[in-house]
Tab-separated table of C-alpha atoms in Angstrom:
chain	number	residue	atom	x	y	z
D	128	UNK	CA	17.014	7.212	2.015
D	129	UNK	CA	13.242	7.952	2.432
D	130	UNK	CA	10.801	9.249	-0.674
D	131	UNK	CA	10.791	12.726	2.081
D	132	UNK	CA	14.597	12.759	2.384
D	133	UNK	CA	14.720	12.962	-1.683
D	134	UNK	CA	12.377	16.290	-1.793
D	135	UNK	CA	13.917	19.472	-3.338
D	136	UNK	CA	12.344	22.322	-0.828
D	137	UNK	CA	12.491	25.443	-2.971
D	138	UNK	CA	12.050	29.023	-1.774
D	139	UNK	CA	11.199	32.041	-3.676
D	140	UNK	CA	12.852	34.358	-2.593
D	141	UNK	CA	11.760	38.099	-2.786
D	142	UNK	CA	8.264	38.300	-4.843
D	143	UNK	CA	9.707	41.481	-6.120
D	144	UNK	CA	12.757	39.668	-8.118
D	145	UNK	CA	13.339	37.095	-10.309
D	146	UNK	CA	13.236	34.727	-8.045
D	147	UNK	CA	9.518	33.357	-9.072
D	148	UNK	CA	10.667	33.940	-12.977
D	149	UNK	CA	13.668	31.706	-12.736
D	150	UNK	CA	11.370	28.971	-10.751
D	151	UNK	CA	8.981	28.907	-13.038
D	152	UNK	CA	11.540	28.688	-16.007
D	153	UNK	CA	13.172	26.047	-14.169
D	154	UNK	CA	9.971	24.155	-13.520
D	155	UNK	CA	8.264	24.181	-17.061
D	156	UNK	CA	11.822	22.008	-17.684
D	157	UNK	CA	11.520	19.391	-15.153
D	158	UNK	CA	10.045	15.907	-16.229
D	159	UNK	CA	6.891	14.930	-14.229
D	160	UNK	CA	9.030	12.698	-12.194
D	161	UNK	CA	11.369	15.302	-11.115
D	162	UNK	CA	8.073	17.314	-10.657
D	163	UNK	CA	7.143	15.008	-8.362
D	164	UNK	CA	10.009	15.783	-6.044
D	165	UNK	CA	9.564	19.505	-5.586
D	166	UNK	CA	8.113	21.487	-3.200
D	167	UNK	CA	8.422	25.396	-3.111
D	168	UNK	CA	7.855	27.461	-0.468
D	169	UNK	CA	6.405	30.432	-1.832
D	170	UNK	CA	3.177	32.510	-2.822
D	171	UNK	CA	0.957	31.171	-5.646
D	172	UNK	CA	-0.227	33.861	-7.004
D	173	UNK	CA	3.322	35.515	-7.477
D	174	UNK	CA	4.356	32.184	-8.565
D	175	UNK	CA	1.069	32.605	-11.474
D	176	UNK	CA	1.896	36.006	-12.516
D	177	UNK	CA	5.752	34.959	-12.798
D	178	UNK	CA	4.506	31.748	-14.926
D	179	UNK	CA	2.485	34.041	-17.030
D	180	UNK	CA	5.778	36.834	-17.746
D	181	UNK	CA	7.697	34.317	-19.074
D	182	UNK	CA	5.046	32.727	-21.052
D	183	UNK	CA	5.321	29.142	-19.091
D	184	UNK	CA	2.201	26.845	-19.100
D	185	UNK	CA	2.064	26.262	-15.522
D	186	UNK	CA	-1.210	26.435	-13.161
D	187	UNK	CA	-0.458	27.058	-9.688
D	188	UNK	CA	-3.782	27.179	-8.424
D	189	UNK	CA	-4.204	23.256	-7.380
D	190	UNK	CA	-2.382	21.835	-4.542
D	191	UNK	CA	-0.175	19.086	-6.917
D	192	UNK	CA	-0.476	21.413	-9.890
D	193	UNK	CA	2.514	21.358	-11.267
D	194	UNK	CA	4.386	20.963	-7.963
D	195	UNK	CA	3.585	21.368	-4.503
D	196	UNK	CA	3.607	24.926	-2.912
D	197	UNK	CA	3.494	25.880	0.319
D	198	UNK	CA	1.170	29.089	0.186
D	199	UNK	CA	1.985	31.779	2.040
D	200	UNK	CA	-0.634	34.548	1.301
D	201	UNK	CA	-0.278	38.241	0.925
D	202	UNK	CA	-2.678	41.189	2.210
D	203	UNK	CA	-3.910	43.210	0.038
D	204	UNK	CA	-2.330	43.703	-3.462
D	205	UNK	CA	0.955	41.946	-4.676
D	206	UNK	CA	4.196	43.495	-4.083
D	207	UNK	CA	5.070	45.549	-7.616
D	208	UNK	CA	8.210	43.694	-9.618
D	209	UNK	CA	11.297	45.516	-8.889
D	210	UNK	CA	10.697	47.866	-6.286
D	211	UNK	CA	11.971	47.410	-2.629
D	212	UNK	CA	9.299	46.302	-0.133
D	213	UNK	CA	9.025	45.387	3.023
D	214	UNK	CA	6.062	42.927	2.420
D	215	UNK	CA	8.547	41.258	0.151
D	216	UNK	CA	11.394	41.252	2.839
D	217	UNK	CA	9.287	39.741	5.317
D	218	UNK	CA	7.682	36.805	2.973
D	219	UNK	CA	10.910	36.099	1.642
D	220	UNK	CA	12.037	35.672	5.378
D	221	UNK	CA	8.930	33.483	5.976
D	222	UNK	CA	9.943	30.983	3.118
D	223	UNK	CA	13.233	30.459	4.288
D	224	UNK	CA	12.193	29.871	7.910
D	225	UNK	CA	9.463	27.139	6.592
D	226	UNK	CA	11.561	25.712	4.406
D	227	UNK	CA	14.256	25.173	7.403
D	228	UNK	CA	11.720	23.532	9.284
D	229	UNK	CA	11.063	21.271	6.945
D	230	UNK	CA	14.380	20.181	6.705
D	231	UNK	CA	15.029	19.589	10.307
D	232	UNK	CA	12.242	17.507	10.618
D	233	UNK	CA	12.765	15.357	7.666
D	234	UNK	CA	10.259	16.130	5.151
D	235	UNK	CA	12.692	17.860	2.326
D	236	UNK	CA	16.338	16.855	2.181
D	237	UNK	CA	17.858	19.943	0.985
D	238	UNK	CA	16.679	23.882	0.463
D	239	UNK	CA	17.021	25.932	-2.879
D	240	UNK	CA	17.119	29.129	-2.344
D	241	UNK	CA	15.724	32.255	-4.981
D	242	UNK	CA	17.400	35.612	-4.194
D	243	UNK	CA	16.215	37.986	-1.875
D	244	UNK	CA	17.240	41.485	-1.096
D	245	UNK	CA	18.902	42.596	1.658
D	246	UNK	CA	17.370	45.697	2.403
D	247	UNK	CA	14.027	44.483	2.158
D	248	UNK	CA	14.999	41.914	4.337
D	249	UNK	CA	16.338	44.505	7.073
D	250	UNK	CA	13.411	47.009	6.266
D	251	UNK	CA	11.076	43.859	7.618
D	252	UNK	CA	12.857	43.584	10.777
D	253	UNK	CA	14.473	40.472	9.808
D	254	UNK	CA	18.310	41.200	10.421
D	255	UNK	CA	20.531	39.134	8.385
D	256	UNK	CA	23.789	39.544	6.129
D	257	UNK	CA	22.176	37.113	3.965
D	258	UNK	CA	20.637	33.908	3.203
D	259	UNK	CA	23.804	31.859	5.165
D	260	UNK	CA	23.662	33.691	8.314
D	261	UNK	CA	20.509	33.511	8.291
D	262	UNK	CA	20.398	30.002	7.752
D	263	UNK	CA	22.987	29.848	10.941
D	264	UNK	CA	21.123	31.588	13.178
D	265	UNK	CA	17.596	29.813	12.334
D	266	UNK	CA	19.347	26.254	12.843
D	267	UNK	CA	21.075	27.379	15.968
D	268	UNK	CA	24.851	26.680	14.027
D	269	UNK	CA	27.959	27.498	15.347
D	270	UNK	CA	29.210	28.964	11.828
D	271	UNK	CA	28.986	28.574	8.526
D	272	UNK	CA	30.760	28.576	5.423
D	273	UNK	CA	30.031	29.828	1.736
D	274	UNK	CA	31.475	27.382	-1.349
D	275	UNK	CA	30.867	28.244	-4.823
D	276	UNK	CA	30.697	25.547	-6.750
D	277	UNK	CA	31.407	24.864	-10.753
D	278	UNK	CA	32.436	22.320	-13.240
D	279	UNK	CA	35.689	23.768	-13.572
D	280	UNK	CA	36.433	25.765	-10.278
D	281	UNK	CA	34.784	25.702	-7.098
D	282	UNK	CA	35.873	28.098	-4.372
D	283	UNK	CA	35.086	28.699	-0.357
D	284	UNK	CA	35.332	31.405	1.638
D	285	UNK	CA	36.940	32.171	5.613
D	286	UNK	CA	34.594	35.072	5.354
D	287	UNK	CA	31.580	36.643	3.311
D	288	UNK	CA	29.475	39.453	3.971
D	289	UNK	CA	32.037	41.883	5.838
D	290	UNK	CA	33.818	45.091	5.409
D	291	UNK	CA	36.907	44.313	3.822
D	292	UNK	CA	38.453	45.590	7.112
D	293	UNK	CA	36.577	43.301	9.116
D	294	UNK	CA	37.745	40.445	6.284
D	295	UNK	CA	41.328	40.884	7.454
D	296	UNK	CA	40.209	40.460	11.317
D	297	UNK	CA	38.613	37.133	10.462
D	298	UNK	CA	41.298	35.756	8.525
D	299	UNK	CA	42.908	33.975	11.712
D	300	UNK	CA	44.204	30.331	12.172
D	301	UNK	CA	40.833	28.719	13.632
D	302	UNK	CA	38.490	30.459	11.370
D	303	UNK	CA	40.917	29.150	8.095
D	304	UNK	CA	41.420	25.615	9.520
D	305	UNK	CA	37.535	25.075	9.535
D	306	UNK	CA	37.190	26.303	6.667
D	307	UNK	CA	39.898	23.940	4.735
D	308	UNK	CA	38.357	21.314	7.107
D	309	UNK	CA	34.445	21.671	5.775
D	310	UNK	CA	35.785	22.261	2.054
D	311	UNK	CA	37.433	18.837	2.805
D	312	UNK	CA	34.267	17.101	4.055
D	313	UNK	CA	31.835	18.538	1.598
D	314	UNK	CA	34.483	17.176	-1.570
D	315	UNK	CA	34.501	13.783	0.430
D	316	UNK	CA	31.004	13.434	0.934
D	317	UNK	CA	30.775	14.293	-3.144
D	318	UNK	CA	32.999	11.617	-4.093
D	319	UNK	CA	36.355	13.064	-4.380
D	320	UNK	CA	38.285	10.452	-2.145
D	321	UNK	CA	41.459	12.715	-1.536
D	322	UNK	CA	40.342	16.540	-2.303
D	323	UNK	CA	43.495	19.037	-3.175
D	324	UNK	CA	43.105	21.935	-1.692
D	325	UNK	CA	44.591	25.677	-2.571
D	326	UNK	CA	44.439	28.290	0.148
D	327	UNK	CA	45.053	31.674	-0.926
D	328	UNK	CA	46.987	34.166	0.440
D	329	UNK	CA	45.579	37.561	2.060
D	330	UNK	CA	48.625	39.971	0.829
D	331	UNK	CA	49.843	40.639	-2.633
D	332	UNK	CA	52.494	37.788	-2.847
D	333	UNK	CA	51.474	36.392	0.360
D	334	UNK	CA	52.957	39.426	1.697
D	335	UNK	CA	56.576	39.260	0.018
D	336	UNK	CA	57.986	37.834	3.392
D	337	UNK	CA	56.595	40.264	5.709
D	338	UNK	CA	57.665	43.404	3.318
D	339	UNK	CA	53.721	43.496	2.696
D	340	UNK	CA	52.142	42.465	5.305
D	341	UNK	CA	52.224	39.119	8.221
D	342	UNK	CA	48.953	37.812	8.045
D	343	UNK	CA	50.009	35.287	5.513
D	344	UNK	CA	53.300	33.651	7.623
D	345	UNK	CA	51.568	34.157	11.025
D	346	UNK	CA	47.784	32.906	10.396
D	347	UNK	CA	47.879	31.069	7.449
D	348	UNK	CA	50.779	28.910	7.741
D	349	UNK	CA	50.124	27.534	10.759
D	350	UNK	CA	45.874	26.454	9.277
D	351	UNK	CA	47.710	24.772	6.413
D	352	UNK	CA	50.327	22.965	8.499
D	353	UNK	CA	47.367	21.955	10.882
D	354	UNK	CA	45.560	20.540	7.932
D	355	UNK	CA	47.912	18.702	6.559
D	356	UNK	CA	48.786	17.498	10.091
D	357	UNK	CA	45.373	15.575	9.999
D	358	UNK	CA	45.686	14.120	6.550
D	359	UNK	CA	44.207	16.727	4.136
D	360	UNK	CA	46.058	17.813	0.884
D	361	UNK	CA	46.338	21.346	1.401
D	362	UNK	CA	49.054	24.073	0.061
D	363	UNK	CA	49.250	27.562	0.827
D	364	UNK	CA	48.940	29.955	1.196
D	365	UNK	CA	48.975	30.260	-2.998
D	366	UNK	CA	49.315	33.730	-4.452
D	367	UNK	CA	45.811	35.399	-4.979
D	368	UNK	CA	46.665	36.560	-8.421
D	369	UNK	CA	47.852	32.721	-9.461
D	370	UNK	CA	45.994	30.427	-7.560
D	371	UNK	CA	42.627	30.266	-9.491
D	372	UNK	CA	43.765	30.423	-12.746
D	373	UNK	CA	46.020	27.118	-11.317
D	374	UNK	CA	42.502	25.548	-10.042
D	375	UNK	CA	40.655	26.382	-13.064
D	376	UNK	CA	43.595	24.633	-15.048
D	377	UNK	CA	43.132	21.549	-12.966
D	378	UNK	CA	45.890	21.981	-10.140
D	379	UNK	CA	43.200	22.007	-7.480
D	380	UNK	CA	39.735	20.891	-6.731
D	381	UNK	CA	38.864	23.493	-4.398
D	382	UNK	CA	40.574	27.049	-3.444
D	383	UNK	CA	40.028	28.535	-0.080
D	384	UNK	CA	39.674	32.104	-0.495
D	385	UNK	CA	40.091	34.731	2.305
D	386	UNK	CA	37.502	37.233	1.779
D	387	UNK	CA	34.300	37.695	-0.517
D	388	UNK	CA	35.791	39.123	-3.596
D	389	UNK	CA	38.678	37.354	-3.631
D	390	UNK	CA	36.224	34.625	-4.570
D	391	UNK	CA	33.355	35.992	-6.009
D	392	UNK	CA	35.558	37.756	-8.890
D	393	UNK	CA	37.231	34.606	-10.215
D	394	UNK	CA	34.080	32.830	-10.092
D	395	UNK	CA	31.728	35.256	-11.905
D	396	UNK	CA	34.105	35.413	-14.272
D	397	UNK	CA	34.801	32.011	-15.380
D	398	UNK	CA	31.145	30.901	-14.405
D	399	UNK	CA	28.367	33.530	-14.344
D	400	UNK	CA	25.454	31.314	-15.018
D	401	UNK	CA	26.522	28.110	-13.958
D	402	UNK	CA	28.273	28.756	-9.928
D	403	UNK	CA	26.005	27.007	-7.397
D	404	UNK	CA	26.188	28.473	-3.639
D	405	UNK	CA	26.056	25.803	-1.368
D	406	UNK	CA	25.885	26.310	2.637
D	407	UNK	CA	28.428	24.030	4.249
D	408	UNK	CA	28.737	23.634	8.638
D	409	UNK	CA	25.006	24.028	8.604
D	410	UNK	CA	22.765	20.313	10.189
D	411	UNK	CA	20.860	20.903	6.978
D	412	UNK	CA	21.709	20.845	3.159
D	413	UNK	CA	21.377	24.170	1.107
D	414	UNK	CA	22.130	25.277	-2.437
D	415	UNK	CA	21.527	28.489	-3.918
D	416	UNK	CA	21.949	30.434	-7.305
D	417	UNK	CA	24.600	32.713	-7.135
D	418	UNK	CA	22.973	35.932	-8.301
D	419	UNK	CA	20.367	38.343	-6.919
D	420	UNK	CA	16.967	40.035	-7.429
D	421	UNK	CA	18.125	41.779	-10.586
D	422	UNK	CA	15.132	44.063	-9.941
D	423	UNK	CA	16.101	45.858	-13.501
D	424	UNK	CA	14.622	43.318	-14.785
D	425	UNK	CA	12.151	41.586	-12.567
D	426	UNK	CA	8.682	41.453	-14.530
D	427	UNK	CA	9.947	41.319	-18.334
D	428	UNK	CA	10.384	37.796	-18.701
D	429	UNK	CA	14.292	37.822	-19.593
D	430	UNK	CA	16.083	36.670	-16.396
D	431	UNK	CA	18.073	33.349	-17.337
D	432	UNK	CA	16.895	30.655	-14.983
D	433	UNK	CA	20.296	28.393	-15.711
D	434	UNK	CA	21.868	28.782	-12.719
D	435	UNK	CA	17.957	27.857	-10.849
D	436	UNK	CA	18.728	24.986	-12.665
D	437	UNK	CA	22.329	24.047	-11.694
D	438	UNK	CA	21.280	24.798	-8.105
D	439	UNK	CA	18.380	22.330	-8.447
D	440	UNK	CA	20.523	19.924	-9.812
D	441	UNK	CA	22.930	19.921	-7.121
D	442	UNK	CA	20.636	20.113	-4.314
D	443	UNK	CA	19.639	16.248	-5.778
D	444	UNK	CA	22.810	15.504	-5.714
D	445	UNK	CA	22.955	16.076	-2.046
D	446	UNK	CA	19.723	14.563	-1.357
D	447	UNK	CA	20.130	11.709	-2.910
D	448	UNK	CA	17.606	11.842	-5.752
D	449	UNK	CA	18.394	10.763	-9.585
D	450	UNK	CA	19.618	13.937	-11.320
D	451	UNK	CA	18.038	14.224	-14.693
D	452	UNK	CA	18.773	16.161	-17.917
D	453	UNK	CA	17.010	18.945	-18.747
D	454	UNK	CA	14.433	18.733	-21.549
D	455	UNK	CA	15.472	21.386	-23.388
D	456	UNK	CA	18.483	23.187	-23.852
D	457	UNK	CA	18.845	27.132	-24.160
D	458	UNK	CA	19.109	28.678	-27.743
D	459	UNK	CA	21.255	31.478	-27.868
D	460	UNK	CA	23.706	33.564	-25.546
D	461	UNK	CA	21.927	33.618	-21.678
D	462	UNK	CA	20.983	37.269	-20.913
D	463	UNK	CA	22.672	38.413	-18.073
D	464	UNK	CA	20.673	38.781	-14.983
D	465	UNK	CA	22.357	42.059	-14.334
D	466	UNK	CA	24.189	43.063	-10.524
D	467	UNK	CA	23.303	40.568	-7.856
């Protein structure tokens, strides 16, 4: 793999959040090696006043110094930490779409992505449910798929960023047989030579042979069947209120959840800090922390920057690039970054 296909593009997200506090935390860790290897796509001067919140000894003001940034400068004055702004929507959006172009042309091998906020995003013009369908429609994909990703449970999802009514609509055959397919790639392509996979059912009890509901005999049979028709371990659908518990346990290396909360729950619950979002049917690589702006407390120095970390860390996974420890460890309980 080339030295370009082994760079960690990171973006910062909204200037508003914690984004550029988690970064910098992050980055006062790396060794000078690993250093070497980033590049964020952000705003320096946000990037200096987050450095100087959380009391990090980091200049951003040279080109190398301490990583490379790509500079995307604001008019007039900063956006204010934790208040919605449309400046901050837009530059958020402009990161991600750099960052994206680097990847398709070679020169980073996979995106990080800081939180941004969805309403800034939309009050910029910049219509997206979110970082992955955004990422979609920038890299002209088909669709895309969300997996969250721990050491002890790692979860994907037929659906995301939907009404819960909607949810049910997209829980059909096709849309749950891709999904067990990319879970299935992704765990290949990490080293897991024969990944077991969980799908969960829709209905409480998988819908208690139809006395609850049909979705679960008449869509989600057939996706498992067709899965297992082409080789992959799968079983299903699982009971929603069993199966993670069962993965967590060590039953399964990856559940296939049906809706967003179905996942998200189980997750945040068992691994707050720690869940990496990776984007999987997308033609570039993409991890993510798996929290948002916490613009409560944006500007006071206190957001925990571990899961910046694990994201990091995974992205060089997926690019190839030696993962190192960190050089220091946290002291103390991690303060909650508050409601994503």
């Amino acid at each position: 793999m080339s030295a370009a296909g082994n760079i960690i593009g990171i973006t910062m997200g909204d200037p508003a959040g914690v984004g550029p506090e988690v970064i910098c935390k992050a980055v006062a860790e790396m060794s000078p090696a690993q250093r070497a290897r980033v590049r964020i796509f952000g705003n320096r001067d946000v990037l200096q006043r987050a450095a100087e919140v959380v009391g990090a000894d980091l200049d951003f003001s040279a080109p190398r110094t301490p990583v490379a940034v790509e500079h995307t400068p604001f008019d007039g004055d900063l956006p204010p930490f934790g208040r919605l702004d449309a400046r901050a929507g837009d530059a958020s959006f402009r990161y991600i779409e750099s960052a994206v172009r680097a990847a398709q042309s070679g020169e980073i091998g996979c995106i990080v992505t800081a939180p941004i906020n969805k309403q800034a995003l939309n009050a910029a013009g910049h219509h997206y449910d979110g970082h992955t369908g955004m990422l979609a429609a920038l890299t002209g994909a088909r669709s895309s798929f969300m997996l969250l990703a721990s050491e002890r449970m790692s979860v994907i999802h037929v659906s995301t960023h939907v009404a819960l009514r909607g949810a049910i609509e997209r829980a059909r055959t096709p849309r749950i047989l891709d999904t067990i397919r990319a879970g299935h790639e992704h765990f290949r392509r990490i080293g897991v030579a024969a990944p077991r996979i969980a799908v969960a059912g829709l209905n409480p009890h998988c819908g208690e042979n139809g006395l609850f509901g049909t979705e679960d005999s008449e869509q989600i049979v057939p996706a498992v069947a067709a899965a297992r028709a082409e080789g992959i371990d799968a079983v299903g659908p699982v009971p929603a209120d069993t199966v993670f518990q069962k993965a967590y346990h060590g039953a399964y290396d990856l559940v296939v959840a049906m809706y967003h909360d179905q996942g998200h729950i189980p997750m945040k619950l068992v691994a707050f800090d720690t869940t990496v979002n990776v984007s999987l049917g997308l033609p570039i690589d993409r991890t993510s922390v798996d929290h948002g702006t916490a613009f409560d407390i944006a500007g006071t120095g206190r957001a925990n920057h571990v899961n910046m970390y694990a994201a990091i860390a995974y992205a060089e996974r997926l690019a190839g690039a030696p993962c190192e420890p960190r050089q220091s460890d946290d002291d103390g309980v991690p303060i909650p970054l508050g409601h994503p």
